Amino acid sequence: MRTVKRAPGYEICEIDENGAESMKIKRNIYLMYGISLLQGMVFYGPIATLYRQAAGVTVFEITLIESISLALCIALEMPWGVVADRIGYKNTLVISSLIYVVSKVVFWKADGFGGFLLERVMLSVVMAGMSGCDVSLLYLSCREGESHQVFGVYNLLNTAGLLAAALIFSVAIGDDYRMAGFLTVLTYAAAAALAFGLKEVKEKEDRKPVKGRFLTCLKEVVSDKRFLFLLVGMAFLAETNQTITVFLNQLKYEACGIAPANMGYIYILVTVSGMAGVCSAGFTRKIGMKRFALLLFGAASVSCVILALTGSGVLAVGGVVLLRLSASLFVPLQTEIQNRHVKAADRATVLSIYAVLSEGTGIATNLLFGAAAQAALPAAMFCGAGMCALGAVFFLIWHRTAK
């Protein structure tokens, strides 16, 4: 056996003569894969908006709840990031996973605006806690050069979970919305159990409180103005995908005459397209980061224009698939860019600051989408097209000086 230090912020790990990783590091990756798969199994996914509407929540109230949730995420992101860098990534993920289970119980039993708002408040606590911790633990568990591919598989398995849940929903659940909520509780409980098996990868000395660390991390982020533009641009793509492919798509399907009974099968198709994220690293190597990123921003913008103009069910489904495909391929690249950009030892803190900026953008976009959709659904789709196009411009601004 020989001992090596792989990179700043990485744990010292033992590698045998064949170059195999220690079992501890391998186990982290496999457990995170399992957690991603189980947390992807949201059985009410195909009818998420209809589920809420059946419980008396309007479309504008749904987007309002989302904005409140993002605002709370912003308030909790940086404190959670600091805590995670002190107590360790494993402990933070365990706590967050347990709260996640409780939030799904609340969703299962929710009835009306207040219940779904409570669920999103709890979800905000979870998202702020997990933000940066999951990818930090994965990044520090990877050998040099393999993290982009690992992020792709991690997101692929989450999408595979969505696919499995959608198949079960279409075949066995049907219109029993509450059963879909109950089954989701079970899968999230299983994911929380797996989190207890994770091993810490952050060095103990890095978890000791050091005065001024947070300000150092904040200074690192705000000093690069071009990267701030990139964060906003990436948030535009992510929020457009989230709002349209999760909430507004069902309203578009109804407007095009698609029956709710068929939405589960469409959801499966859209979910399968999201599994393409595993190919992100390969495409990036083949055509280059700049071309690939601009292609994805452009495709997302085109998909929104299609959704704004078409009255055809086939084209509507095609537009949603194209948008999900573009966003899914971009996620591993985005995660890789953000992690490579971190220079401070307190990785989770820096990533939490990134998330705050993204979520702040999301608050504005959610309210914009909600107000536009309330007035006219095509207006919301055109908003998405404009934001994705602007995201491409912001990417170019950053890329000019990127190293």
XYZ file of C-alpha atoms in Angstrom:
403
model
C 0.000 0.000 0.000
C 1.129 3.592 -0.574
C -0.341 6.903 0.619
C -0.953 9.884 -1.652
C -2.414 13.377 -1.313
C -4.546 13.905 -4.415
C -5.385 17.637 -4.324
C -5.980 20.534 -1.890
C -9.010 19.752 0.241
C -8.879 16.024 -0.544
C -8.555 13.455 2.183
C -5.363 11.437 2.319
C -6.281 8.036 0.916
C -4.577 4.711 0.560
C -4.094 3.183 -2.867
C -2.901 -0.364 -3.456
C -0.300 -1.462 -5.977
C -2.905 -1.789 -8.737
C -4.061 1.801 -8.249
C -7.506 0.848 -6.848
C -9.254 3.352 -4.599
C -9.740 2.600 -0.934
C -13.007 0.842 -0.155
C -14.136 3.833 1.878
C -14.030 6.166 -1.097
C -15.660 3.636 -3.418
C -18.455 3.060 -0.922
C -19.234 6.763 -0.807
C -19.742 6.887 -4.566
C -21.940 3.796 -4.634
C -24.043 4.934 -1.680
C -24.528 8.368 -3.235
C -25.620 6.638 -6.428
C -28.207 4.696 -4.428
C -29.433 7.811 -2.647
C -29.775 9.630 -5.966
C -31.798 6.746 -7.429
C -34.174 6.516 -4.465
C -34.666 10.266 -4.150
C -35.509 10.361 -7.830
C -38.471 8.057 -7.237
C -41.166 10.709 -6.892
C -44.301 8.762 -7.758
C -46.513 11.848 -8.015
C -44.136 13.453 -10.534
C -46.362 12.941 -13.609
C -49.257 14.763 -11.943
C -47.420 17.132 -9.564
C -49.439 20.178 -10.618
C -52.721 18.278 -10.840
C -52.036 16.801 -7.374
C -51.818 20.289 -5.915
C -54.803 21.586 -7.880
C -56.901 18.662 -6.656
C -56.049 19.791 -3.124
C -57.258 23.337 -3.865
C -54.025 25.111 -4.840
C -53.988 27.414 -7.910
C -51.174 27.730 -10.450
C -50.188 31.162 -9.149
C -50.166 29.822 -5.577
C -47.882 27.011 -6.720
C -45.355 29.465 -8.165
C -45.754 31.708 -5.093
C -44.924 28.755 -2.840
C -41.884 28.037 -5.009
C -40.687 31.631 -4.635
C -41.162 31.547 -0.854
C -39.246 28.284 -0.777
C -36.369 29.766 -2.748
C -36.285 32.835 -0.495
C -35.952 30.579 2.532
C -33.234 28.595 0.751
C -31.316 31.814 0.283
C -31.590 32.606 3.998
C -30.351 29.128 4.947
C -27.800 28.361 2.223
C -24.742 30.092 3.625
C -25.368 29.212 7.293
C -25.855 25.564 6.275
C -22.691 25.686 4.168
C -20.670 26.952 7.128
C -22.194 24.294 9.381
C -21.453 21.564 6.829
C -17.794 22.581 6.683
C -17.674 22.291 10.486
C -19.661 19.127 11.249
C -18.728 17.310 8.036
C -20.533 16.472 4.833
C -21.784 13.073 5.999
C -23.500 14.424 9.115
C -25.105 17.214 7.110
C -26.438 14.768 4.519
C -27.845 12.467 7.215
C -29.710 15.305 8.937
C -31.013 16.653 5.645
C -32.154 13.213 4.474
C -34.185 12.673 7.642
C -35.927 16.027 7.263
C -36.534 15.119 3.614
C -38.562 12.081 4.705
C -40.713 14.186 7.026
C -41.372 16.707 4.227
C -42.683 13.906 2.016
C -45.038 12.804 4.792
C -46.347 16.373 4.961
C -46.841 16.451 1.180
C -48.677 13.123 1.291
C -51.140 14.485 3.861
C -51.280 18.115 2.653
C -54.657 19.681 1.883
C -54.695 23.287 0.709
C -52.206 26.115 0.461
C -50.934 25.884 4.052
C -50.010 22.214 3.891
C -48.078 22.511 0.648
C -46.369 25.677 1.896
C -45.198 23.788 4.997
C -43.837 21.021 2.799
C -41.847 23.499 0.732
C -40.536 25.236 3.859
C -39.172 21.909 5.066
C -37.847 21.197 1.600
C -36.000 24.518 1.693
C -34.200 23.410 4.845
C -33.275 20.155 3.104
C -32.129 21.756 -0.145
C -29.999 24.312 1.689
C -28.455 21.541 3.767
C -27.703 19.207 0.874
C -26.642 21.978 -1.498
C -22.935 21.652 -2.069
C -22.573 18.728 0.343
C -23.619 15.968 -2.023
C -21.409 17.141 -4.890
C -18.553 18.023 -2.508
C -18.604 14.530 -1.031
C -18.685 13.025 -4.519
C -15.972 15.363 -5.847
C -13.646 14.557 -2.954
C -14.368 10.833 -3.356
C -13.314 10.800 -7.027
C -9.924 10.225 -8.528
C -8.518 13.087 -10.536
C -10.272 13.523 -13.878
C -13.284 11.296 -13.188
C -15.600 13.718 -11.370
C -17.404 14.986 -14.506
C -18.355 11.416 -15.427
C -19.367 10.605 -11.834
C -21.630 13.661 -11.750
C -23.201 12.443 -14.976
C -23.943 8.996 -13.523
C -25.211 10.579 -10.295
C -27.748 12.651 -12.228
C -28.542 9.713 -14.516
C -29.564 7.544 -11.580
C -31.778 10.301 -10.205
C -33.513 10.417 -13.563
C -33.711 6.606 -13.628
C -35.555 6.802 -10.321
C -38.005 9.247 -11.835
C -38.496 6.889 -14.761
C -39.148 3.873 -12.550
C -41.641 5.863 -10.480
C -43.406 7.116 -13.609
C -43.733 3.567 -14.950
C -45.216 2.359 -11.680
C -47.553 5.362 -11.600
C -48.800 4.708 -15.146
C -49.228 0.958 -14.690
C -50.386 0.561 -11.089
C -51.362 3.874 -9.494
C -53.409 5.751 -12.076
C -55.524 8.486 -10.511
C -54.833 7.523 -6.878
C -52.825 10.639 -6.079
C -52.472 9.941 -2.349
C -51.038 6.473 -2.982
C -48.386 8.135 -5.147
C -47.537 10.397 -2.218
C -47.292 7.461 0.214
C -44.959 5.433 -2.008
C -42.690 8.474 -2.296
C -42.409 8.557 1.504
C -41.130 4.957 1.466
C -38.386 5.549 -1.104
C -37.127 8.656 0.683
C -36.986 6.736 3.951
C -34.799 4.129 2.236
C -32.511 6.896 0.913
C -32.122 8.311 4.426
C -31.082 4.865 5.668
C -28.305 4.717 3.050
C -26.966 8.106 4.155
C -25.933 6.609 7.495
C -23.408 4.412 5.662
C -21.433 7.322 4.160
C -17.862 8.025 5.262
C -16.525 11.515 5.880
C -14.012 12.811 3.324
C -13.282 16.236 4.752
C -10.158 16.468 6.870
C -10.760 17.037 10.567
C -8.561 20.083 10.748
C -10.700 21.770 8.063
C -13.788 21.426 10.247
C -12.334 23.497 13.107
C -13.891 26.979 13.316
C -11.523 29.612 11.945
C -12.353 33.295 12.230
C -12.904 35.008 8.927
C -13.269 31.871 6.796
C -16.726 32.790 5.626
C -15.630 36.278 4.604
C -12.707 34.745 2.732
C -15.088 32.486 0.809
C -17.434 35.371 0.073
C -14.559 37.523 -1.148
C -13.441 34.707 -3.456
C -16.879 34.562 -5.054
C -17.596 38.274 -5.503
C -14.097 39.027 -6.808
C -14.865 37.281 -10.105
C -17.621 39.389 -11.672
C -17.677 37.397 -14.900
C -18.295 34.179 -13.015
C -21.259 35.852 -11.304
C -22.717 36.462 -14.760
C -22.237 32.782 -15.523
C -24.042 31.753 -12.316
C -27.037 33.883 -13.292
C -27.023 32.501 -16.830
C -26.923 28.903 -15.592
C -29.758 29.689 -13.178
C -31.862 30.980 -16.083
C -31.545 27.625 -17.852
C -32.152 25.587 -14.700
C -35.217 27.573 -13.603
C -36.718 27.566 -17.095
C -36.370 23.794 -17.196
C -37.762 23.358 -13.674
C -40.803 25.590 -14.173
C -41.795 24.433 -17.649
C -41.032 20.699 -17.508
C -42.424 20.206 -13.991
C -45.362 22.607 -13.708
C -46.370 24.392 -16.908
C -45.991 21.356 -19.174
C -49.181 19.768 -17.844
C -51.148 22.930 -18.590
C -49.690 22.958 -22.116
C -50.661 19.325 -22.626
C -54.235 20.080 -21.576
C -54.345 23.077 -23.919
C -53.242 20.793 -26.769
C -55.984 18.277 -25.985
C -53.844 15.594 -24.340
C -55.798 13.539 -21.792
C -54.434 13.345 -18.204
C -54.373 9.541 -18.532
C -51.633 9.885 -21.162
C -49.514 12.314 -19.188
C -47.847 9.518 -17.238
C -46.490 8.012 -20.459
C -45.351 11.422 -21.684
C -43.650 11.932 -18.338
C -41.753 8.677 -18.917
C -40.555 9.925 -22.302
C -39.434 13.245 -20.837
C -37.706 11.443 -17.970
C -35.819 9.160 -20.369
C -34.546 12.232 -22.214
C -33.193 13.511 -18.905
C -30.956 10.463 -18.611
C -28.753 11.858 -21.379
C -26.818 13.805 -18.752
C -24.459 10.843 -18.400
C -23.149 11.698 -21.905
C -22.243 15.265 -20.944
C -18.560 14.580 -20.295
C -18.127 12.776 -23.618
C -19.796 15.533 -25.631
C -17.738 18.176 -23.864
C -14.504 16.388 -24.792
C -15.559 15.920 -28.419
C -16.871 19.366 -29.343
C -15.444 21.570 -26.610
C -17.005 23.270 -23.629
C -17.869 26.528 -25.389
C -19.657 25.002 -28.376
C -21.438 22.423 -26.284
C -22.719 24.949 -23.746
C -23.929 27.370 -26.430
C -25.649 24.504 -28.231
C -27.543 23.598 -25.062
C -28.591 27.187 -24.288
C -29.723 27.614 -27.897
C -31.702 24.356 -27.971
C -33.446 25.278 -24.729
C -34.432 28.665 -26.129
C -35.791 27.085 -29.327
C -37.820 24.575 -27.321
C -39.528 27.396 -25.422
C -40.434 29.154 -28.678
C -41.975 25.921 -29.958
C -44.031 25.580 -26.782
C -45.204 29.183 -27.061
C -46.390 28.888 -30.659
C -47.636 25.329 -31.154
C -51.116 23.932 -30.692
C -50.000 20.426 -31.601
C -49.712 17.822 -28.877
C -46.805 16.143 -30.671
C -44.818 19.377 -30.967
C -45.638 20.299 -27.369
C -44.209 17.004 -26.153
C -41.213 17.457 -28.459
C -40.559 20.925 -27.041
C -40.649 19.674 -23.453
C -38.335 16.759 -24.320
C -35.847 19.106 -26.006
C -35.840 21.441 -23.012
C -35.308 18.607 -20.535
C -32.583 17.107 -22.726
C -30.719 20.412 -22.929
C -30.899 21.095 -19.199
C -29.943 17.530 -18.245
C -26.860 17.575 -20.446
C -25.826 20.911 -18.931
C -26.118 19.891 -15.246
C -22.928 17.754 -15.012
C -20.974 20.426 -16.912
C -22.307 23.110 -14.578
C -21.355 21.073 -11.503
C -17.867 20.466 -12.868
C -17.340 24.168 -13.683
C -18.450 25.239 -10.212
C -16.277 22.712 -8.377
C -13.199 23.520 -10.458
C -13.702 27.200 -9.711
C -13.545 26.672 -5.922
C -10.164 27.575 -4.479
C -10.992 27.799 -0.762
C -10.774 24.769 1.547
C -14.366 25.302 2.727
C -15.868 23.918 -0.468
C -19.450 23.568 0.829
C -19.488 27.198 1.948
C -18.424 28.467 -1.471
C -20.911 26.204 -3.262
C -23.635 27.442 -0.922
C -22.832 31.022 -1.886
C -23.143 29.986 -5.531
C -26.527 28.435 -4.707
C -27.715 31.612 -2.987
C -27.046 33.608 -6.142
C -28.805 30.998 -8.283
C -31.806 30.790 -5.981
C -32.068 34.557 -5.791
C -32.367 34.501 -9.554
C -34.956 31.734 -9.217
C -37.212 33.824 -6.996
C -37.511 36.471 -9.682
C -37.988 33.955 -12.495
C -40.664 32.004 -10.600
C -42.746 35.105 -10.003
C -42.260 36.131 -13.623
C -43.312 32.711 -14.900
C -46.304 32.601 -12.552
C -47.603 36.038 -13.511
C -47.032 35.389 -17.217
C -48.749 31.987 -17.123
C -51.705 33.443 -15.237
C -52.153 35.981 -18.054
C -51.381 33.675 -20.994
C -49.428 30.411 -21.132
C -47.494 31.344 -24.335
C -46.178 34.453 -22.571
C -44.516 32.257 -19.959
C -42.902 30.155 -22.675
C -41.522 33.254 -24.417
C -40.071 34.364 -21.083
C -38.210 31.058 -20.910
C -36.861 31.521 -24.439
C -35.538 34.977 -23.604
C -33.878 33.830 -20.392
C -32.100 30.919 -22.082
C -30.830 33.224 -24.825
C -29.576 35.667 -22.205
C -27.925 32.767 -20.388
C -25.900 32.055 -23.546
C -24.721 35.680 -23.614
C -23.644 35.490 -19.958
C -21.748 32.261 -20.669
C -19.814 33.989 -23.448
C -18.980 36.909 -21.154
C -17.461 34.466 -18.666
C -15.739 32.231 -21.196
C -13.651 35.059 -22.671
C -11.442 35.131 -19.605
C -11.985 31.599 -18.248
C -8.830 29.586 -17.626
